[in-house]
mmCIF file of C-alpha atoms and ligand atoms in Angstrom:
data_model
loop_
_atom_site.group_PDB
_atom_site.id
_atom_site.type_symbol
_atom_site.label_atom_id
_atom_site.label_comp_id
_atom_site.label_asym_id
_atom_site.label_seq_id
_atom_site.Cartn_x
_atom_site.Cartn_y
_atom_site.Cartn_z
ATOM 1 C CA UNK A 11 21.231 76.557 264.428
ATOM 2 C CA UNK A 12 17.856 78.600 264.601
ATOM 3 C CA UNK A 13 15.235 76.460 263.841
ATOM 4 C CA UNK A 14 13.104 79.555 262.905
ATOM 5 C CA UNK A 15 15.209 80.218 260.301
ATOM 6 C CA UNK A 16 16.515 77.063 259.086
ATOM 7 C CA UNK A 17 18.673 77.106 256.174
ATOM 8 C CA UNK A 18 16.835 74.058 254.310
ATOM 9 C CA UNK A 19 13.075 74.110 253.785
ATOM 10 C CA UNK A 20 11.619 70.829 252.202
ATOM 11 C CA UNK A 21 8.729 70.926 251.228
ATOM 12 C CA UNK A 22 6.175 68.058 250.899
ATOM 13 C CA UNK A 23 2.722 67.746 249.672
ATOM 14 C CA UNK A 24 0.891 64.700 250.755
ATOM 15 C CA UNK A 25 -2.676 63.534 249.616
ATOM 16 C CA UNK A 26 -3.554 59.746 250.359
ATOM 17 C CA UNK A 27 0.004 58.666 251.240
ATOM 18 C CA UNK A 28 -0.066 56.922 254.284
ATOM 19 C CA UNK A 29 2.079 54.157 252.873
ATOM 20 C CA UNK A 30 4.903 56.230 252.350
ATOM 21 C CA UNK A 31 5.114 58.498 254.394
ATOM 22 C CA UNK A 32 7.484 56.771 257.499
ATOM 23 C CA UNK A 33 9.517 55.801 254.432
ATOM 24 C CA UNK A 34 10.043 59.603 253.216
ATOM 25 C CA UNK A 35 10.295 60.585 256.405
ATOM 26 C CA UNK A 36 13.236 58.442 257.255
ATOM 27 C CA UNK A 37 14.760 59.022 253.746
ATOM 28 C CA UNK A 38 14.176 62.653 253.882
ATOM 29 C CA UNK A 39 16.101 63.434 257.454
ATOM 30 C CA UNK A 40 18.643 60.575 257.179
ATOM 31 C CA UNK A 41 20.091 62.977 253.777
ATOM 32 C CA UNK A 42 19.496 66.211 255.484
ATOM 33 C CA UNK A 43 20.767 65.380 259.391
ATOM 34 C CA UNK A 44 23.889 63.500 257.196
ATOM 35 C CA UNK A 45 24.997 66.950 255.730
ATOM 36 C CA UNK A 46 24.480 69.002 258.947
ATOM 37 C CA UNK A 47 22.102 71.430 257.537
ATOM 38 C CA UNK A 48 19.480 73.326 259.061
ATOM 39 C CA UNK A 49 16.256 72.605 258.335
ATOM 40 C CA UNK A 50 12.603 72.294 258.659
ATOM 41 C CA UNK A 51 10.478 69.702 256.585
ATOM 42 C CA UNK A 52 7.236 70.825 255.826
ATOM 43 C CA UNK A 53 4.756 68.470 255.027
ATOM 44 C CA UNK A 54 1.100 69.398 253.637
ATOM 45 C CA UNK A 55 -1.708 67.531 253.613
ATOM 46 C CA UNK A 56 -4.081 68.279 250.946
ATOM 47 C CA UNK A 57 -7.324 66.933 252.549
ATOM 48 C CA UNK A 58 -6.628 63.366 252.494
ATOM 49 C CA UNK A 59 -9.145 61.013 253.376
ATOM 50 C CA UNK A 60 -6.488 58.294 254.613
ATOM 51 C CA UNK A 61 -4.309 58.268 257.558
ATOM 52 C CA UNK A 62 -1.751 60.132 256.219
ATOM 53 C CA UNK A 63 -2.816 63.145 258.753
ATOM 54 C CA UNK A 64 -2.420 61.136 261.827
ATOM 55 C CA UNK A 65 0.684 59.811 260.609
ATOM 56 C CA UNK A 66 2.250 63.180 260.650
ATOM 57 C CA UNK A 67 0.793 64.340 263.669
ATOM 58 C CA UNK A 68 2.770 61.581 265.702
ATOM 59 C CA UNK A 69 5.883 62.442 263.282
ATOM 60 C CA UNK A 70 5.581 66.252 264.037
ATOM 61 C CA UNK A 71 5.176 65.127 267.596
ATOM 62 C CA UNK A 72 8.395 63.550 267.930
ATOM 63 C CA UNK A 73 10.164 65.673 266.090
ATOM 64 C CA UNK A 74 10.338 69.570 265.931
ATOM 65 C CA UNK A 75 11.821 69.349 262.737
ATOM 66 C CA UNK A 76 8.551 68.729 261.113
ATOM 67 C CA UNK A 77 5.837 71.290 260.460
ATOM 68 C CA UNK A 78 2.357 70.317 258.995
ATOM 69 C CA UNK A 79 -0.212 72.240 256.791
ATOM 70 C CA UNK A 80 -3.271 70.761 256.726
ATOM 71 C CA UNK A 81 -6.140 71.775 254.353
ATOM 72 C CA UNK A 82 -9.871 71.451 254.647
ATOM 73 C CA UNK A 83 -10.321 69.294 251.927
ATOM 74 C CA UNK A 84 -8.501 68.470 248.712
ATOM 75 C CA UNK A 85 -7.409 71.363 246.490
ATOM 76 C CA UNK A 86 -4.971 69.676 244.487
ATOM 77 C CA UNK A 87 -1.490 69.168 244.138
ATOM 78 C CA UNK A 88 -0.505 72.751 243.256
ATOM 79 C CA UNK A 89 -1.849 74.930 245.756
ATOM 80 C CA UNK A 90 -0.580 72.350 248.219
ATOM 81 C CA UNK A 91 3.404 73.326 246.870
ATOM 82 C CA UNK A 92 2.313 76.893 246.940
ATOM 83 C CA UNK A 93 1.139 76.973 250.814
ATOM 84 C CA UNK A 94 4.321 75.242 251.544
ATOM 85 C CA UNK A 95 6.270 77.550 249.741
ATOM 86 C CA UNK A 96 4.039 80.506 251.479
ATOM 87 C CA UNK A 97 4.981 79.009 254.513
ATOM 88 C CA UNK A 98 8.520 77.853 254.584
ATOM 89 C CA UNK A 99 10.937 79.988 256.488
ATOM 90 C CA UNK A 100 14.423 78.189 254.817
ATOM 91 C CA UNK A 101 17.288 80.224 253.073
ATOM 92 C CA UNK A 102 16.237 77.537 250.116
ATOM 93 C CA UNK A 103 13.015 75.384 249.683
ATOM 94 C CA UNK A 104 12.927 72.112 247.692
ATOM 95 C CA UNK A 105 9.703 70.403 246.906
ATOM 96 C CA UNK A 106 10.024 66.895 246.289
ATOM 97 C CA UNK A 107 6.974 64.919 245.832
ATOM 98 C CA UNK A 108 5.852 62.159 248.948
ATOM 99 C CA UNK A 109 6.317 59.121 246.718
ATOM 100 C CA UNK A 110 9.808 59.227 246.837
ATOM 101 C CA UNK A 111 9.883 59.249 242.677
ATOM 102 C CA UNK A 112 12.377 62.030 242.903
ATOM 103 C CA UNK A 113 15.127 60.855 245.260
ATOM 104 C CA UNK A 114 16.032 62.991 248.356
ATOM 105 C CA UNK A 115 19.807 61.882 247.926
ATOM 106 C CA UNK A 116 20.130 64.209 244.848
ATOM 107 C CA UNK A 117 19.523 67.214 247.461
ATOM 108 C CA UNK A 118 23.542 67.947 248.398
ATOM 109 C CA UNK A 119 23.974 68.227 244.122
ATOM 110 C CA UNK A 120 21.346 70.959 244.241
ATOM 111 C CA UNK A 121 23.076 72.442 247.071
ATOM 112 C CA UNK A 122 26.295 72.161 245.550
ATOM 113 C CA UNK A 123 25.141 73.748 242.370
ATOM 114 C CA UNK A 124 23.007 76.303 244.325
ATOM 115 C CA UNK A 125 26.401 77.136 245.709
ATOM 116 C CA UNK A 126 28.768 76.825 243.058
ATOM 117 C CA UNK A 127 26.650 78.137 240.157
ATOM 118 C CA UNK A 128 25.179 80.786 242.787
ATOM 119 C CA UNK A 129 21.945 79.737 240.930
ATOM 120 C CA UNK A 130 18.586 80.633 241.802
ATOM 121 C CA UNK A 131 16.655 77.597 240.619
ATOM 122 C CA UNK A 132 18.120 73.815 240.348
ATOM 123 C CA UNK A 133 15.447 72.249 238.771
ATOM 124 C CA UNK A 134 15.623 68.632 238.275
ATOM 125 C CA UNK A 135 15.373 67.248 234.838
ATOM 126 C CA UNK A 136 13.960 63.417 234.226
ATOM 127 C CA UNK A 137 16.475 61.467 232.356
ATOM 128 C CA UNK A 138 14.539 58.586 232.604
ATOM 129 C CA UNK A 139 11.316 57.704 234.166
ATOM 130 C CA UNK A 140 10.830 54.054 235.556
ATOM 131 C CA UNK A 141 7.651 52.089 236.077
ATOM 132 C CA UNK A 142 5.089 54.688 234.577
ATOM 133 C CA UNK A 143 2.517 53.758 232.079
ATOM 134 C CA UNK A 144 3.387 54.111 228.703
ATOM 135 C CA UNK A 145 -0.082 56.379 228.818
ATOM 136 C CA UNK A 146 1.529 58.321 231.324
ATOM 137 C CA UNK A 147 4.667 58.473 229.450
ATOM 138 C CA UNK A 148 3.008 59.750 225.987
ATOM 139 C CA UNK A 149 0.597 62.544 227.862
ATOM 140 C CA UNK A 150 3.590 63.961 229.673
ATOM 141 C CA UNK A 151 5.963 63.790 226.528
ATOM 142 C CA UNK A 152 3.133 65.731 224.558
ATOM 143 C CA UNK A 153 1.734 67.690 226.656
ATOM 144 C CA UNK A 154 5.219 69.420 227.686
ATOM 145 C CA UNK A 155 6.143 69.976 224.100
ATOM 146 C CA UNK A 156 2.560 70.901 223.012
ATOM 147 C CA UNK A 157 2.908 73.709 225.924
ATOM 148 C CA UNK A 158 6.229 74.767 224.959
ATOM 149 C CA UNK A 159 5.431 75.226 221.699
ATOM 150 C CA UNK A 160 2.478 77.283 222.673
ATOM 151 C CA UNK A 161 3.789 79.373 225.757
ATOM 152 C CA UNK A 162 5.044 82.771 225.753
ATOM 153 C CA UNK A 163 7.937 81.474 228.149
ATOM 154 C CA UNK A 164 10.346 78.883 227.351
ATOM 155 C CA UNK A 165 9.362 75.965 229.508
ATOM 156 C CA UNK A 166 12.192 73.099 230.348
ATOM 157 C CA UNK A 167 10.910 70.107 229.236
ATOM 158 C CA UNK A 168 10.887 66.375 231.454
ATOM 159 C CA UNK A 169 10.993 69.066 234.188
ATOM 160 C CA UNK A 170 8.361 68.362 237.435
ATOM 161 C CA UNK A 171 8.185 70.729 240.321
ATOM 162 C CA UNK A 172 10.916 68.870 241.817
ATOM 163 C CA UNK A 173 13.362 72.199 242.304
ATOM 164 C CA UNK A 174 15.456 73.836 244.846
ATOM 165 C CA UNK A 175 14.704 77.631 245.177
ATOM 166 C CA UNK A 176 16.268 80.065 246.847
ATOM 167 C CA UNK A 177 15.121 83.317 248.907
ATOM 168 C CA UNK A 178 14.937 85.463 245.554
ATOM 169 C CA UNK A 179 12.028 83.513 244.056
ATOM 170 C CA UNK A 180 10.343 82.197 247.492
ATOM 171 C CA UNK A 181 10.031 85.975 247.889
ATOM 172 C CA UNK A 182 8.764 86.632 244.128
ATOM 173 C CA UNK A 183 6.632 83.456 244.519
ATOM 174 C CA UNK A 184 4.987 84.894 247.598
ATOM 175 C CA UNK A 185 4.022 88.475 245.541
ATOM 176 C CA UNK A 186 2.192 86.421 242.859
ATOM 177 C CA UNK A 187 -1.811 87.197 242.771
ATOM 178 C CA UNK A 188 -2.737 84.354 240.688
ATOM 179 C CA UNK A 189 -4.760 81.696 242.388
ATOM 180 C CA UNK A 190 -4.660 78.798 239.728
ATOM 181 C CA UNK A 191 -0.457 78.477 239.316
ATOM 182 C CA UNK A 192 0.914 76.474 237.378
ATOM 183 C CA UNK A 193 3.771 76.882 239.406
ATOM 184 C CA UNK A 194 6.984 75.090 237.385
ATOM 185 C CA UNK A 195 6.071 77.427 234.592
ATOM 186 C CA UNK A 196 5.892 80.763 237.208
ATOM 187 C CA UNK A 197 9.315 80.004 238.506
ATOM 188 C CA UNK A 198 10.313 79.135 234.973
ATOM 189 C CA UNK A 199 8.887 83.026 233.719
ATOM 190 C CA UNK A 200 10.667 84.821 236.760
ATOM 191 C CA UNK A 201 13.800 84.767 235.759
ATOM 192 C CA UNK A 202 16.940 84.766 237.905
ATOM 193 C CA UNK A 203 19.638 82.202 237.290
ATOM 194 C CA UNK A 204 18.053 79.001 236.542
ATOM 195 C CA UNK A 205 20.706 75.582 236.539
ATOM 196 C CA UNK A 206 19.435 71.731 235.543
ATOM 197 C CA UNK A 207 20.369 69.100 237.285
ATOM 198 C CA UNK A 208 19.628 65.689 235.929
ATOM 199 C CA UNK A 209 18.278 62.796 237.812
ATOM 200 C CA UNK A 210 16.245 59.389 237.043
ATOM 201 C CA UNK A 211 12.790 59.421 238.246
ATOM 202 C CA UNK A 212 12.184 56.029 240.530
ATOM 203 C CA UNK A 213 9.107 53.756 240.779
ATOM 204 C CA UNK A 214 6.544 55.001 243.178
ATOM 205 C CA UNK A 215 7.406 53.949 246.585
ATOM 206 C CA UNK A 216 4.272 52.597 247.504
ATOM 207 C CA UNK A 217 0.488 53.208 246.464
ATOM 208 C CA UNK A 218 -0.471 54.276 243.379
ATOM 209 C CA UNK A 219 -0.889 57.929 241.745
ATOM 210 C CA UNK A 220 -2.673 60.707 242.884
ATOM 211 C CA UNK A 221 -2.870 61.938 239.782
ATOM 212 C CA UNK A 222 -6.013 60.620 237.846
ATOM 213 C CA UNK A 223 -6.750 61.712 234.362
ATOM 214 C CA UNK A 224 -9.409 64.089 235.154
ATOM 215 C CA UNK A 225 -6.941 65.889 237.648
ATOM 216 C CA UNK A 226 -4.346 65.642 234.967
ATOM 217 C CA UNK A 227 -6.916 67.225 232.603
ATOM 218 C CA UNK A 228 -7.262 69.789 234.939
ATOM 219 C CA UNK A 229 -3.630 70.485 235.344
ATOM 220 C CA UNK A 230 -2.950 70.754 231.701
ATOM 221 C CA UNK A 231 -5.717 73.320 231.087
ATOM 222 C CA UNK A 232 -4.078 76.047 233.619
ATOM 223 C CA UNK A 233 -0.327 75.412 232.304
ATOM 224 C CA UNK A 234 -2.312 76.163 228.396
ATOM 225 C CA UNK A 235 -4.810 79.014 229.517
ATOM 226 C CA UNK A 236 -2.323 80.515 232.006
ATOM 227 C CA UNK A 237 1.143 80.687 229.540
ATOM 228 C CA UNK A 238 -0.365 81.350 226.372
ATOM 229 C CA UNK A 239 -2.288 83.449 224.086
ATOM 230 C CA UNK A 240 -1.901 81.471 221.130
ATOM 231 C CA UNK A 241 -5.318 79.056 221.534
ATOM 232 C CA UNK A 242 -7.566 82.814 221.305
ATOM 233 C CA UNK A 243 -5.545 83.312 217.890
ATOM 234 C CA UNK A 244 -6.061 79.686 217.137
ATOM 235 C CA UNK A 245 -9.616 80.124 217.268
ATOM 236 C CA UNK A 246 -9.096 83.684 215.024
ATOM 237 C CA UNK A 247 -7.160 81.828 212.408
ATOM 238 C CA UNK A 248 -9.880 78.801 212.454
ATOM 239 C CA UNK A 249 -12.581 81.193 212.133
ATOM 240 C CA UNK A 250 -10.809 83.571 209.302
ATOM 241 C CA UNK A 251 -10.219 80.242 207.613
ATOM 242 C CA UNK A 252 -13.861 78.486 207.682
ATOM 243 C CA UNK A 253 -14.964 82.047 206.852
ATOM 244 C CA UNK A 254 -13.151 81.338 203.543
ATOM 245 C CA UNK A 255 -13.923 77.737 202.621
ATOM 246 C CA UNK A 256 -17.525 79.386 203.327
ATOM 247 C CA UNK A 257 -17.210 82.055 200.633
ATOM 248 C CA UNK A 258 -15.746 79.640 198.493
ATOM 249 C CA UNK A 259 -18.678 77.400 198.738
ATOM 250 C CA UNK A 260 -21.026 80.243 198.059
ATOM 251 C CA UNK A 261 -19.736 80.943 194.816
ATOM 252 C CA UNK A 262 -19.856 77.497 193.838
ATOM 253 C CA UNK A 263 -23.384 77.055 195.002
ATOM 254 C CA UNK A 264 -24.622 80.165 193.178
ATOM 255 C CA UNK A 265 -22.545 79.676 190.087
ATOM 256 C CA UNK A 266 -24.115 76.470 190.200
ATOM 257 C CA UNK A 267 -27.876 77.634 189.752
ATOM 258 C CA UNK A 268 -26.651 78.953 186.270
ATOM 259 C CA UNK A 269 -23.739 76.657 185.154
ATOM 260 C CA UNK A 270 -24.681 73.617 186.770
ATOM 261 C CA UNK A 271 -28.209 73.173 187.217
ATOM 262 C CA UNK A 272 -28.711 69.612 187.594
ATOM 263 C CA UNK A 273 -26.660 69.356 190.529
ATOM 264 C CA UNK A 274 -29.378 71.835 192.489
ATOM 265 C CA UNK A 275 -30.761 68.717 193.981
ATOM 266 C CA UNK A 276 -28.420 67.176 195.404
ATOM 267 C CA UNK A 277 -26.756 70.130 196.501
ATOM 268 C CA UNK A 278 -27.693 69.223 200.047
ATOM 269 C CA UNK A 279 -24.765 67.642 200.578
ATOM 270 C CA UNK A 280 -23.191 71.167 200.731
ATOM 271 C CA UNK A 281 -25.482 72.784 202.464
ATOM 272 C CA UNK A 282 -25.056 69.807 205.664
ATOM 273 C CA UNK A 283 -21.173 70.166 205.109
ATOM 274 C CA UNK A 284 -21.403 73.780 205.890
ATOM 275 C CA UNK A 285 -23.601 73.981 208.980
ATOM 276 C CA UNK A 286 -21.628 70.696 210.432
ATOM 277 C CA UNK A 287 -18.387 72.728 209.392
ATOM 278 C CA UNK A 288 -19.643 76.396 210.627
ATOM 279 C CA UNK A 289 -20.911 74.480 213.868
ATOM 280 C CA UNK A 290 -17.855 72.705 214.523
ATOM 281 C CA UNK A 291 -15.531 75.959 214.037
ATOM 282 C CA UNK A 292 -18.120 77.930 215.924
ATOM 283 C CA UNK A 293 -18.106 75.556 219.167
ATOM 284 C CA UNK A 294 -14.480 75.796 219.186
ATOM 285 C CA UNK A 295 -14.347 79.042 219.095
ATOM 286 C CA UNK A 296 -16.793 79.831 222.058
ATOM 287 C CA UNK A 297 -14.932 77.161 223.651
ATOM 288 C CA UNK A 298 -11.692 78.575 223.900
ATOM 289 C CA UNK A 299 -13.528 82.425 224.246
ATOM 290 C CA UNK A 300 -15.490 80.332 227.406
ATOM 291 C CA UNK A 301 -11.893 78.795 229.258
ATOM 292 C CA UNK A 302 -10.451 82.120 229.118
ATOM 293 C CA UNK A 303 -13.423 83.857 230.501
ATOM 294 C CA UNK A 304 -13.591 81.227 232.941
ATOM 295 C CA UNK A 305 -10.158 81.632 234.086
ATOM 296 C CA UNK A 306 -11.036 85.811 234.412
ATOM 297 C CA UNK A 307 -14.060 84.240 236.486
ATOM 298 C CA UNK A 308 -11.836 82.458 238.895
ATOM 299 C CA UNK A 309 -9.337 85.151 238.912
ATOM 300 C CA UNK A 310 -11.564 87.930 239.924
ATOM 301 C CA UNK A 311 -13.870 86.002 242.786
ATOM 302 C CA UNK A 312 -10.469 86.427 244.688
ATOM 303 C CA UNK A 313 -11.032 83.149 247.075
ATOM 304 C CA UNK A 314 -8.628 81.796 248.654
ATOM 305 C CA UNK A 315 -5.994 79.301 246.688
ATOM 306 C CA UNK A 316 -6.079 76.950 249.746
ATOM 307 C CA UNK A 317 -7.271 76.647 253.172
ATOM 308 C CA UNK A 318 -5.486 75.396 256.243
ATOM 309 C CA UNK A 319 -7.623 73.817 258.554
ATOM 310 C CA UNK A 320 -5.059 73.032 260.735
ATOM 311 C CA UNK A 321 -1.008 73.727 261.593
ATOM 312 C CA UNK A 322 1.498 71.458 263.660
ATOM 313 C CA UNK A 323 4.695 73.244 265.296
ATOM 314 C CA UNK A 324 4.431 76.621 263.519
ATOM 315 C CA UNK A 325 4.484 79.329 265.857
ATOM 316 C CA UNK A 326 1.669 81.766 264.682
ATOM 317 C CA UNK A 327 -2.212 80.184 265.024
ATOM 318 C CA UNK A 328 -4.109 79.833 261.896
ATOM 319 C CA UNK A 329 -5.394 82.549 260.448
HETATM 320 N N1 UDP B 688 -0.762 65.285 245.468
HETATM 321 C C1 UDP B 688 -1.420 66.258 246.227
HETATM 322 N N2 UDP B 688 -2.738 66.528 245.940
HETATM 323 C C2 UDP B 688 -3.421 65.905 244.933
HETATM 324 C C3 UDP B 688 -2.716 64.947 244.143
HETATM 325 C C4 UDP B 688 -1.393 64.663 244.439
HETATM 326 O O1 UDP B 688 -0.855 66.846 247.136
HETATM 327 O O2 UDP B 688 -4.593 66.196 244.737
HETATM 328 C C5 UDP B 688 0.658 64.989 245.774
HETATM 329 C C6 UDP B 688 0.965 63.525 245.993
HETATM 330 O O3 UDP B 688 0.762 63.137 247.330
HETATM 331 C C7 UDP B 688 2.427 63.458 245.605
HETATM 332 C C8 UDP B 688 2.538 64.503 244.507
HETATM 333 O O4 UDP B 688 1.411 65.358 244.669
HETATM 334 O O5 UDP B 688 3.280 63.829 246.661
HETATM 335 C C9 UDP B 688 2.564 63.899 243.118
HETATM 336 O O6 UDP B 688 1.470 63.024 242.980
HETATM 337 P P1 UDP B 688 1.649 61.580 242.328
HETATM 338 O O7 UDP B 688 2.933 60.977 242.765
HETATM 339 O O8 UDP B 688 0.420 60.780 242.634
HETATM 340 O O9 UDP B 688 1.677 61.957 240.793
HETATM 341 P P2 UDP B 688 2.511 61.211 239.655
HETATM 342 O O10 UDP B 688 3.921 61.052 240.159
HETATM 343 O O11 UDP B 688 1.828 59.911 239.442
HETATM 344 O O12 UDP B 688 2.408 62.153 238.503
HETATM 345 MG MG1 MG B 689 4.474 60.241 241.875
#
């Protein structure tokens, strides 16, 4: 067994989860030593401001098994599954969340199928969720159908970033030049042989989510702005539309100066639907014109999608 080249990666991103991170720890190598694999498990810690660093230090200490990213400061979620995935050395990676929600013991069935199926990508598919909000429930539920309907690939639904992928795509993944990923639907658009597996998603382990609405907010905007077109044409259709119901009102007003004079008066009403229409369609508009430029803003400043402050038992020295 080289453990430069191990054949399972797994890979971890961390942010505030010193309460369960011994616990993932010991669930993570008791499934992986059990099945005689090699492997590395490659935890990142996305700037957390609890002990969940110093935790893994004394892990990766005791055990070379371990390898630790750890950025500056907190750039989110995704970027913290793309460094690991930029920096896993395994025949396959998996990225399983820290909470234990998605449960380690399903790895050898995403082997298996890995093997079997010669698949590319097992991605795990929710069956059920336990003990999330029923908030949580209906945002997820919506928002993966509102973005499939929308996207120019077909996105699996009740599908996290929970996945096993092999060489092919670690290698695509690596190529990509986008810095805000929205990295389930990536793997989803490259192709290759893509399997489900399904699974029940647990309770969180301990703590509570990392994931507050504003980050979830954010998270939804680059899987809509990044996948699809189709909110630009929204805005064209809107626009064609009020364009329209403006003519339309035109007539009506000026036919009314010679049919209907009486009603010249209180033709304000009208006049105050229009603007507060116009505005409305108009604001929208620039909106959606605004998060596209935006993204072609982020895109082209070319900084950096994460960076590592600091790295435990990899060979090479930060760059
Ligand atoms: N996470 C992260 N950076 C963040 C937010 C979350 O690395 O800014 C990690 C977190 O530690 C966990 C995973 O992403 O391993 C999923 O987060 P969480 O379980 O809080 O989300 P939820 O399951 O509630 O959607
Ligand atoms: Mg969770």
């Amino acid at each position: 067994m080289d453990p430069k080249e191990p054949f399972l990666s797994v890979i971890v991103p961390c942010y505030n989860e010193e309460e369960v991170l011994a616990e993932t720890y010991r669930r993570l190598t008791s499934v992986v030593t059990r099945h005689g694999w090699s492997y590395e498990l490659l935890f990142i810690n996305d700037g957390s401001k609890d002990r969940t660093l110093s935790i893994l230090r004394e892990i990766a200490a005791a055990d070379a098994h371990v390898r630790v990213l750890s950025f500056s400061r907190n750039f989110g979620h995704q970027p913290a599954v793309s460094a690991g995935i930029r920096h896993c050395s395994g025949e396959v990676a998996i990225i399983i969340d820290a909470d234990l929600q998605d449960p380690p013991e399903l790895f050898p069935d995403m082997i298996d199928l890995y093997r079997k199926e010669q698949a590319n990508v097992v991605y795990a598919k929710r069956r059920e969720r336990k003990g999330e909000s029923a908030f949580k429930l209906w945002t997820a539920r919506s928002f993966y159908r509102v973005i499939n309907s929308l996207s120019e690939v077909p996105l699996p639904l009740d599908t996290g970033d929970f996945r096993l992928i092999d060489k092919h795509v670690i290698r695509e993944f690596k190529n990509l030049q986008e810095r805000n990923k929205y990295i389930r639907g990536l793997i989803s658009w490259m192709g290759f042989k893509q399997v489900p597996i399904e699974y029940v998603r647990e309770e969180r382990f301990a703590g509570s989510t990392k994931y507050p609405l504003s980050k979830m907010l954010r998270f939804a905007r680059t899987g809509l702005l990044y996948f699809s077109k189709k909110p630009l044409q929204v805005a064209l259709t809107l626009g064609f539309l009020s364009i329209l119901v403006g003519l339309g009102l035109a007539v009506w007003v000026v036919t009314g100066i010679f049919f209907r004079p009486e009603t010249l008066v209180p033709g304000w009403a009208s006049i105050v639907i229009a603007v507060v229409f116009f505005g409305g369609v108009q604001l929208l508009t620039i909106g959606v014109l605004g998060e596209y430029l935006g993204s072609i803003f982020d895109e082209i400043k070319k900084r950096p999608e994460f960076i590592v402050a600091e790295q435990i038992n990899f060979d090479e020295n930060p760059s």
